[in-house]
Short mmCIF file of C-alpha atoms in Angstrom, two decimals:
data_model
loop_
_atom_site.label_atom_id
_atom_site.label_comp_id
_atom_site.label_asym_id
_atom_site.label_seq_id
_atom_site.Cartn_x
_atom_site.Cartn_y
_atom_site.Cartn_z
CA MET R 42 -60.41 -23.51 -89.79
CA GLN R 43 -57.43 -25.52 -88.47
CA ILE R 44 -56.07 -28.19 -90.81
CA LEU R 45 -54.59 -30.40 -88.09
CA ASP R 46 -57.61 -30.30 -86.18
CA GLU R 47 -59.21 -31.69 -89.28
CA LEU R 48 -56.66 -34.33 -89.60
CA ASN R 49 -56.81 -35.38 -86.21
CA LYS R 50 -60.38 -35.52 -85.66
CA ASP R 51 -62.57 -38.56 -85.02
CA ILE R 52 -59.57 -40.84 -85.02
CA ASP R 53 -61.37 -43.47 -82.71
CA LYS R 54 -64.06 -43.66 -85.58
CA LEU R 55 -61.49 -43.90 -87.98
CA SER R 56 -59.64 -46.62 -86.40
CA LEU R 57 -62.84 -48.74 -86.48
CA ASP R 58 -63.48 -48.00 -90.10
CA LEU R 59 -60.19 -49.07 -90.96
CA GLY R 60 -60.52 -52.31 -89.03
CA GLY R 61 -63.62 -52.85 -90.91
CA PHE R 62 -61.93 -52.33 -94.26
CA ILE R 63 -59.22 -54.78 -93.52
CA LYS R 64 -61.93 -57.37 -92.06
CA GLN R 65 -64.35 -56.79 -95.05
CA ASN R 66 -61.19 -57.41 -97.77
CA VAL R 67 -59.85 -60.27 -96.41
CA VAL R 68 -63.68 -61.91 -96.19
CA ASP R 69 -63.88 -60.55 -100.09
CA PHE R 70 -60.67 -62.07 -100.99
CA ARG R 71 -61.44 -65.30 -99.40
CA LYS R 72 -58.09 -65.00 -97.25
CA LYS R 73 -57.48 -66.45 -93.92
CA GLY R 74 -55.95 -63.53 -92.48
CA VAL R 75 -53.30 -60.79 -93.28
CA LEU R 76 -49.39 -60.76 -93.66
CA LEU R 77 -47.47 -57.39 -93.07
CA GLY R 78 -43.86 -56.48 -93.55
CA VAL R 79 -43.18 -55.09 -89.99
CA SER R 80 -40.27 -52.58 -90.56
CA GLY R 81 -40.10 -51.21 -87.09
CA GLY R 82 -41.70 -47.64 -88.32
CA ILE R 83 -44.84 -46.23 -87.58
CA ASP R 84 -47.27 -47.24 -90.52
CA SER R 85 -46.47 -50.91 -90.20
CA ALA R 86 -47.10 -50.68 -86.68
CA VAL R 87 -50.39 -48.85 -87.19
CA ALA R 88 -51.49 -51.39 -89.89
CA LEU R 89 -50.51 -54.58 -87.66
CA THR R 90 -52.47 -52.93 -84.46
CA LEU R 91 -55.52 -52.32 -86.60
CA SER R 92 -55.24 -55.97 -88.14
CA VAL R 93 -55.04 -57.68 -84.59
CA GLN R 94 -57.49 -55.51 -83.24
CA GLU R 95 -59.86 -56.79 -85.88
CA LEU R 96 -59.02 -60.19 -86.91
CA GLY R 97 -57.54 -61.26 -83.73
CA ALA R 98 -53.46 -62.14 -83.35
CA GLU R 99 -53.91 -65.67 -84.36
CA ASN R 100 -54.92 -64.29 -87.88
CA VAL R 101 -51.96 -62.00 -88.47
CA TYR R 102 -48.44 -62.77 -89.42
CA GLY R 103 -45.53 -60.48 -89.07
CA LEU R 104 -42.28 -60.58 -91.27
CA LEU R 105 -39.44 -58.89 -90.42
CA LEU R 106 -37.16 -58.40 -93.52
CA PRO R 107 -34.22 -56.51 -92.55
CA GLU R 108 -30.76 -55.70 -94.95
CA LYS R 109 -27.46 -54.91 -94.06
CA GLU R 110 -28.14 -51.42 -94.61
CA SER R 111 -31.42 -51.07 -92.42
CA ALA R 112 -31.09 -49.20 -89.22
CA PRO R 113 -29.84 -51.57 -86.10
CA SER R 114 -32.99 -50.40 -84.15
CA SER R 115 -35.23 -51.65 -86.97
CA THR R 116 -35.25 -55.26 -86.28
CA PRO R 117 -36.03 -55.18 -82.28
CA LEU R 118 -38.54 -52.43 -82.71
CA GLY R 119 -40.56 -54.46 -85.17
CA ALA R 120 -40.13 -57.91 -83.12
CA GLU R 121 -41.14 -55.89 -80.08
CA ILE R 122 -44.57 -54.76 -81.64
CA CYS R 123 -45.23 -58.32 -82.76
CA GLU R 124 -44.72 -59.75 -79.41
CA SER R 125 -46.71 -56.89 -77.66
CA LEU R 126 -49.57 -57.88 -79.98
CA GLY R 127 -48.90 -61.52 -79.54
CA VAL R 128 -48.44 -61.83 -83.21
CA GLN R 129 -46.52 -64.75 -84.52
CA TYR R 130 -43.42 -63.65 -86.54
CA GLU R 131 -40.43 -64.39 -88.33
CA GLU R 132 -37.14 -62.52 -89.15
CA VAL R 133 -36.06 -63.22 -92.82
CA PRO R 134 -33.20 -60.95 -94.20
CA ILE R 135 -33.09 -60.25 -97.32
CA SER R 136 -29.36 -59.20 -97.87
CA PRO R 137 -28.69 -62.53 -99.70
CA ILE R 138 -31.20 -61.91 -102.18
CA LEU R 139 -29.65 -58.57 -102.57
CA GLU R 140 -25.88 -59.93 -102.61
CA SER R 141 -26.74 -62.49 -105.25
CA LEU R 142 -27.77 -59.66 -107.73
CA ASP R 143 -24.85 -57.82 -106.50
CA ILE R 144 -26.83 -54.96 -105.33
CA TYR R 145 -24.17 -53.66 -102.43
CA ASN R 146 -21.42 -53.84 -104.92
CA LYS R 147 -22.95 -52.01 -107.82
CA LYS R 148 -24.38 -49.62 -105.32
CA ASP R 149 -20.88 -48.75 -104.03
CA GLN R 150 -19.52 -48.24 -107.72
CA VAL R 151 -22.02 -45.70 -108.15
CA ILE R 152 -21.47 -43.85 -105.29
CA LYS R 153 -17.69 -44.05 -105.63
CA ARG R 154 -18.19 -42.53 -109.43
CA ALA R 155 -19.94 -39.54 -107.59
CA CYS R 156 -17.73 -39.51 -104.43
CA PRO R 157 -14.11 -40.85 -105.07
CA GLU R 158 -13.10 -40.59 -101.34
CA TYR R 159 -15.79 -42.86 -100.70
CA ASP R 160 -14.76 -46.11 -98.55
CA PRO R 161 -17.56 -48.62 -97.84
CA GLU R 162 -15.68 -49.68 -94.61
CA VAL R 163 -15.48 -46.33 -93.40
CA HIS R 164 -18.39 -44.10 -94.67
CA LYS R 165 -22.21 -44.65 -94.27
CA THR R 166 -24.21 -42.90 -97.31
CA SER R 167 -27.19 -41.40 -97.96
CA LEU R 168 -29.49 -39.42 -100.51
CA VAL R 169 -30.88 -36.30 -100.04
CA LEU R 170 -32.61 -33.36 -101.75
CA PRO R 171 -32.03 -29.83 -100.72
CA ASP R 172 -34.81 -28.32 -98.32
CA PHE R 173 -37.96 -27.22 -100.50
CA LEU R 174 -39.11 -24.19 -98.43
CA ASP R 175 -35.59 -22.78 -98.09
CA GLY R 176 -35.70 -22.79 -102.19
CA GLY R 177 -31.95 -21.70 -102.42
CA LEU R 178 -30.81 -24.54 -104.27
CA ILE R 179 -32.40 -26.41 -107.12
CA ASN R 180 -34.18 -29.75 -107.02
CA VAL R 181 -31.09 -31.86 -107.36
CA PRO R 182 -30.22 -34.98 -105.29
CA TYR R 183 -26.98 -35.35 -103.70
CA ILE R 184 -25.30 -38.39 -101.88
CA LYS R 185 -24.02 -37.58 -98.53
CA LEU R 186 -21.07 -39.54 -97.11
CA ALA R 187 -20.98 -39.68 -92.97
CA LYS R 188 -18.23 -41.10 -90.54
CA ASP R 189 -18.99 -41.78 -86.94
CA GLY R 190 -22.40 -40.17 -87.54
CA GLU R 191 -21.26 -36.73 -88.75
CA VAL R 192 -21.84 -35.67 -92.39
CA ILE R 193 -18.32 -35.24 -94.02
CA ALA R 194 -19.18 -34.32 -97.63
CA GLN R 195 -22.10 -34.40 -100.15
CA HIS R 196 -22.01 -34.65 -104.07
CA ARG R 197 -24.26 -34.39 -106.63
CA LEU R 198 -24.93 -37.17 -109.25
CA LYS R 199 -24.74 -37.63 -112.58
CA ALA R 200 -28.32 -38.46 -113.87
CA SER R 201 -27.39 -42.01 -114.95
CA ASP R 202 -26.02 -42.78 -111.63
CA TYR R 203 -29.27 -41.24 -109.95
CA LEU R 204 -31.22 -43.36 -112.28
CA GLU R 205 -29.08 -46.75 -111.70
CA LEU R 206 -29.34 -45.69 -107.86
CA ILE R 207 -33.17 -45.63 -107.74
CA GLY R 208 -33.24 -48.92 -109.57
CA LEU R 209 -30.79 -50.77 -107.23
CA GLN R 210 -32.54 -49.15 -104.15
CA GLY R 211 -36.07 -50.33 -105.54
CA VAL R 212 -34.71 -54.00 -105.57
CA LYS R 213 -34.63 -53.78 -101.51
CA GLN R 214 -38.71 -53.09 -101.51
CA ARG R 215 -39.28 -55.67 -104.36
CA SER R 216 -37.31 -58.35 -102.59
CA ARG R 217 -39.74 -57.71 -99.52
CA MET R 218 -42.30 -58.19 -101.81
CA ILE R 219 -41.45 -61.81 -103.13
CA VAL R 220 -40.84 -62.90 -99.72
CA GLN R 221 -44.17 -61.42 -98.52
CA TYR R 222 -46.04 -63.18 -101.11
CA MET R 223 -44.07 -66.37 -100.64
CA TYR R 224 -45.54 -66.50 -97.13
CA ALA R 225 -48.74 -64.90 -97.55
CA GLU R 226 -49.75 -67.55 -100.65
CA LYS R 227 -48.54 -70.43 -98.42
CA MET R 228 -50.79 -69.39 -95.50
CA ASN R 229 -53.63 -68.11 -97.59
CA TYR R 230 -53.38 -64.64 -96.24
CA ALA R 231 -53.81 -61.40 -97.89
CA VAL R 232 -50.92 -58.92 -97.71
CA CYS R 233 -51.47 -55.82 -96.03
CA GLY R 234 -49.82 -52.86 -97.34
CA THR R 235 -48.61 -49.60 -95.18
CA THR R 236 -48.35 -46.75 -97.69
CA ASN R 237 -49.90 -43.77 -96.39
CA LYS R 238 -51.79 -40.70 -98.33
CA THR R 239 -48.65 -38.40 -98.00
CA GLU R 240 -46.50 -41.12 -100.02
CA MET R 241 -49.47 -42.33 -102.23
CA VAL R 242 -50.04 -38.78 -103.79
CA LEU R 243 -46.66 -38.19 -104.46
CA GLY R 244 -45.53 -41.47 -105.63
CA GLN R 245 -43.17 -42.22 -102.82
CA PHE R 246 -43.40 -46.22 -102.85
CA VAL R 247 -41.66 -48.54 -105.02
CA LYS R 248 -44.18 -49.95 -107.52
CA TYR R 249 -44.27 -53.65 -107.29
CA GLY R 250 -42.28 -53.36 -104.09
CA ASP R 251 -44.12 -51.84 -101.32
CA GLY R 252 -46.80 -50.99 -103.45
CA GLY R 253 -47.11 -54.67 -104.35
CA VAL R 254 -49.93 -55.69 -101.71
CA ASP R 255 -53.61 -56.90 -101.60
CA ILE R 256 -54.91 -54.24 -99.36
CA GLU R 257 -53.71 -50.54 -98.56
CA PRO R 258 -55.58 -49.44 -95.40
CA LEU R 259 -53.56 -46.25 -94.84
CA ALA R 260 -53.47 -45.05 -98.23
CA ASP R 261 -56.13 -42.19 -97.68
CA CYS R 262 -54.68 -41.46 -94.56
CA TYR R 263 -52.12 -38.48 -94.32
CA LYS R 264 -48.88 -39.44 -92.08
CA THR R 265 -50.06 -36.86 -89.60
CA GLN R 266 -53.20 -39.02 -89.25
CA VAL R 267 -51.31 -42.25 -89.18
CA TYR R 268 -49.52 -40.38 -85.83
CA ALA R 269 -52.77 -39.89 -84.41
CA LEU R 270 -53.93 -43.64 -85.20
CA ALA R 271 -50.72 -44.43 -83.49
CA LYS R 272 -51.25 -42.61 -80.54
CA HIS R 273 -54.95 -43.62 -80.24
CA LEU R 274 -54.04 -47.24 -80.71
CA ASP R 275 -51.22 -46.64 -77.97
CA VAL R 276 -48.27 -47.83 -80.36
CA ASN R 277 -44.87 -48.38 -78.69
CA GLU R 278 -43.47 -44.50 -77.79
CA ALA R 279 -40.02 -45.57 -79.21
CA ILE R 280 -41.79 -46.14 -82.73
CA ARG R 281 -43.92 -43.16 -82.66
CA GLU R 282 -40.71 -40.72 -81.90
CA ARG R 283 -38.46 -42.29 -84.35
CA PRO R 284 -38.05 -40.07 -87.61
CA PRO R 285 -39.95 -41.64 -90.32
CA SER R 286 -37.74 -43.29 -93.04
CA PRO R 287 -37.71 -45.92 -96.00
CA ASP R 288 -35.11 -47.04 -94.07
CA THR R 289 -32.82 -48.07 -97.05
CA TRP R 290 -29.35 -46.12 -96.93
CA SER R 291 -26.75 -46.92 -94.38
CA HIS R 292 -27.20 -43.29 -92.95
CA TYR R 293 -30.39 -42.88 -91.38
CA THR R 294 -32.56 -41.04 -94.29
CA SER R 295 -35.48 -39.36 -93.23
CA ASP R 296 -38.87 -38.86 -95.39
CA GLN R 297 -38.20 -35.20 -94.67
CA ASP R 298 -34.45 -35.37 -95.98
CA PHE R 299 -35.40 -37.09 -99.21
CA TYR R 300 -39.25 -37.10 -100.26
CA TRP R 301 -40.85 -34.03 -98.21
CA ARG R 302 -38.32 -31.65 -98.06
CA MET R 303 -40.32 -29.97 -95.62
CA PRO R 304 -41.59 -30.94 -92.02
CA MET R 305 -44.35 -33.35 -92.17
CA HIS R 306 -46.94 -31.33 -90.77
CA THR R 307 -46.35 -28.60 -93.16
CA ILE R 308 -46.72 -30.81 -96.40
CA ASP R 309 -49.76 -32.83 -94.67
CA GLN R 310 -51.24 -29.25 -94.40
CA LEU R 311 -50.27 -28.13 -97.96
CA LEU R 312 -51.49 -31.34 -99.48
CA TYR R 313 -54.64 -31.22 -97.81
CA ALA R 314 -55.24 -27.73 -98.71
CA GLN R 315 -54.66 -28.68 -102.40
CA GLU R 316 -57.00 -31.60 -102.19
CA HIS R 317 -59.81 -29.48 -100.44
CA LYS R 318 -58.99 -26.21 -102.64
CA LEU R 319 -59.01 -24.17 -99.34
CA PRO R 320 -58.34 -20.39 -99.91
CA LEU R 321 -54.59 -19.34 -99.69
CA ASP R 322 -55.34 -16.86 -96.68
CA VAL R 323 -56.47 -20.15 -94.98
CA VAL R 324 -53.40 -21.90 -95.94
CA ARG R 325 -51.04 -19.21 -94.79
CA GLU R 326 -52.70 -18.88 -91.53
CA ASN R 327 -52.21 -22.82 -91.00
CA THR R 328 -49.01 -23.12 -92.16
CA GLY R 329 -47.22 -19.69 -91.26
CA LEU R 330 -45.67 -19.81 -94.96
CA PRO R 331 -46.11 -16.83 -97.07
CA GLU R 332 -47.96 -16.96 -100.29
CA GLU R 333 -45.17 -17.17 -102.61
CA LYS R 334 -44.36 -20.51 -100.80
CA ILE R 335 -47.38 -22.06 -100.77
CA VAL R 336 -48.08 -21.57 -104.29
CA ARG R 337 -44.82 -22.76 -105.12
CA ALA R 338 -45.41 -25.86 -103.15
CA GLN R 339 -48.48 -26.44 -104.54
CA LYS R 340 -47.15 -26.10 -108.34
CA HIS R 341 -44.48 -28.53 -107.25
CA PHE R 342 -47.07 -31.03 -105.99
CA ASP R 343 -48.94 -30.83 -109.23
CA VAL R 344 -45.40 -31.67 -111.45
CA VAL R 345 -44.85 -34.42 -108.84
CA LYS R 346 -48.19 -35.99 -109.16
CA LYS R 347 -47.99 -35.90 -112.79
CA ASN R 348 -44.53 -37.28 -112.98
CA THR R 349 -45.61 -40.16 -110.42
CA GLU R 350 -48.77 -41.28 -112.50
CA TYR R 351 -47.30 -44.29 -113.65
CA ILE R 352 -46.32 -45.64 -109.93
CA ARG R 353 -49.91 -45.64 -108.92
CA ALA R 354 -51.32 -47.18 -112.34
CA VAL R 355 -52.18 -50.00 -112.96
CA ALA R 356 -50.86 -51.33 -116.16
CA PRO R 357 -52.96 -49.93 -118.81
CA VAL R 358 -54.77 -52.92 -121.26
CA PHE R 359 -55.35 -52.75 -124.56
CA THR R 360 -59.15 -54.12 -125.04
CA LEU R 361 -60.18 -55.17 -128.08
CA ASN R 362 -63.39 -53.16 -128.27
CA GLY R 363 -61.49 -50.13 -128.32
CA ASN R 364 -61.93 -48.95 -124.87
CA HIS R 365 -58.48 -48.34 -123.44
CA MET J 137 -26.21 -16.49 -126.83
CA GLU J 138 -28.77 -17.15 -129.30
CA GLN J 139 -26.98 -20.35 -130.26
CA ILE J 140 -26.93 -21.52 -126.44
CA ARG J 141 -30.59 -20.75 -126.11
CA ASN J 142 -31.62 -22.99 -129.12
CA ASP J 143 -29.41 -25.62 -127.76
CA ILE J 144 -31.14 -25.76 -124.39
CA ILE J 145 -34.36 -25.80 -126.15
CA TYR J 146 -33.36 -28.36 -128.62
CA PHE J 147 -32.03 -30.41 -125.66
CA LEU J 148 -35.19 -30.37 -123.64
CA LYS J 149 -37.23 -31.23 -126.81
CA SER J 150 -35.04 -34.03 -127.67
CA GLN J 151 -35.00 -35.61 -124.29
CA SER J 152 -39.05 -35.70 -124.30
CA PHE J 153 -39.16 -32.98 -121.63
CA MET J 154 -41.68 -31.04 -123.97
CA ASP J 155 -43.59 -31.16 -127.07
CA SER J 156 -42.10 -30.13 -130.27
CA ASP J 157 -44.63 -27.41 -130.43
CA THR J 158 -44.33 -25.98 -126.82
CA GLN J 159 -43.50 -22.24 -126.38
CA PHE J 160 -42.53 -20.68 -123.29
CA ALA J 161 -41.36 -17.35 -122.05
CA GLU J 162 -37.59 -16.55 -121.40
CA ASN J 163 -38.05 -16.10 -117.87
CA GLU J 164 -40.82 -19.06 -117.48
CA SER J 165 -39.83 -21.55 -114.42
CA LEU J 166 -39.27 -24.81 -116.28
CA THR J 167 -40.26 -26.84 -113.18
CA LYS J 168 -43.35 -25.27 -112.28
CA ALA J 169 -44.52 -25.36 -115.83
CA GLY J 170 -43.70 -29.01 -115.26
CA ILE J 171 -41.20 -29.18 -118.37
CA ILE J 172 -38.45 -30.61 -116.39
CA ASP J 173 -38.30 -32.48 -112.92
CA SER J 174 -35.34 -33.50 -110.79
CA ILE J 175 -34.08 -36.27 -113.00
CA GLY J 176 -34.52 -33.87 -115.93
CA LEU J 177 -32.28 -31.42 -113.99
CA LEU J 178 -29.66 -33.80 -113.78
CA GLU J 179 -29.64 -34.53 -117.31
CA LEU J 180 -29.63 -30.99 -118.28
CA LEU J 181 -26.74 -30.30 -115.66
CA ASP J 182 -24.97 -33.32 -117.35
CA HIS J 183 -25.50 -32.09 -120.85
CA ILE J 184 -24.37 -28.45 -120.13
CA SER J 185 -20.98 -29.88 -118.66
CA GLU J 186 -20.64 -32.12 -121.49
CA ARG J 187 -21.33 -29.78 -124.29
CA TYR J 188 -19.84 -26.72 -123.04
CA SER J 189 -16.85 -28.42 -121.26
CA ILE J 190 -17.60 -26.51 -117.95
CA GLU J 191 -18.31 -27.46 -114.40
CA ILE J 192 -21.30 -25.65 -112.51
CA PRO J 193 -20.13 -25.08 -108.93
CA GLU J 194 -22.64 -26.21 -106.33
CA ASP J 195 -23.16 -22.80 -105.01
CA MET J 196 -24.52 -21.92 -108.57
CA LEU J 197 -27.31 -24.42 -108.64
CA THR J 198 -29.88 -21.88 -107.66
CA PRO J 199 -33.29 -21.62 -109.42
CA ASP J 200 -32.00 -17.79 -110.61
CA ASN J 201 -29.45 -19.88 -112.73
CA LEU J 202 -31.27 -22.97 -113.65
CA ASP J 203 -34.90 -22.56 -113.70
CA SER J 204 -35.45 -20.45 -116.90
CA LEU J 205 -34.22 -20.37 -120.20
CA GLN J 206 -32.73 -17.03 -119.66
CA GLY J 207 -31.02 -18.09 -116.45
CA ILE J 208 -29.30 -20.99 -118.16
CA THR J 209 -28.19 -19.24 -121.05
CA ASN J 210 -26.72 -16.47 -118.79
CA LEU J 211 -25.22 -19.01 -116.54
CA ILE J 212 -23.24 -20.84 -119.48
CA VAL J 213 -21.76 -17.52 -120.87
CA LYS J 214 -20.87 -16.30 -117.50
CA LEU J 215 -19.06 -19.75 -116.80
CA LYS J 216 -17.40 -19.88 -120.62
CA THR J 217 -15.98 -16.51 -119.98
CA GLU J 218 -14.47 -17.21 -116.81
CA ARG J 219 -12.89 -20.40 -117.99
CA SER J 220 -11.59 -18.55 -121.07
#
């Protein structure tokens, strides 16, 4: 059995089914269309294209929501796909929201504590974790400083600084959610999310940020399937070739650098194998990894899934009849 | 060594990383057992640095040194010895 073949099969049918899902939910929610945050990344490009195919460009609205630390290519790529699909869109920079909460200064202060040589005028920054499959170092995050595109230093964070940074960074996605709903409610549109299954099962999204949406068409599709959909839907090659990233650090940080800690196809094959309880020899044959690393990765996924349950959870409700 | 070991267990329990009645072997992996995650590891490193006045060099942040009670205890003893 070839896992990647399984993930890449029946993409035309998947595309139609996803379109049907979007339309059905728009109808069920009694909305007039969908609104998406268009990041210039592959997930939003696929969700946007599916929405346009199913609802028509006139019932889809795009928001480009850049901030000071977004990659310079993000906004042009987002604008380009909206224009190529005939989707109306607007650019609403969220930097003023972040500045009003002093997010950038607070972030600089945290980074400065970890990296005394940090100069915001000179250095770009990213947050990374060691490669998982290498296994040489434990799972603690580092701030990397880059100058002229080259990484010149990396420093470990204190726990309190790491937690503060996560909270500060989350304001970016949460600000985007606020703007999206401001527009969606005015237009009576549903907000369409772009989280994929690789992110969903590992809790790699911000609760009430990019997770704050009305529908999630891609959340049962692994990232590999999103790429297959992008190819099938003929999404711009520049978007397809761009390394996937949350795009929230000034030094471009890919999902592989921080979230996955291994190549996309490897993590998707391991997650798929775990989901379908595939035997170890099949996983080994597919991934080329030794058994020890497969077992270690799958135990790691178990821990991550457990630790991120609260991110996926709807707030538990105490019910008066005692069921909760 | 016993004192260091007990201190680490007390820290893990007091930080809600594990139930008070959880038992685990000296060489059991804290991460694989789900006792500690990346935030927990950072908190543990901060605790070790503050409690024992030692800095853990980056190249010592390995699973052998930090993923088991035995490894952590040995690492602290080694760094304390080097410091004195």
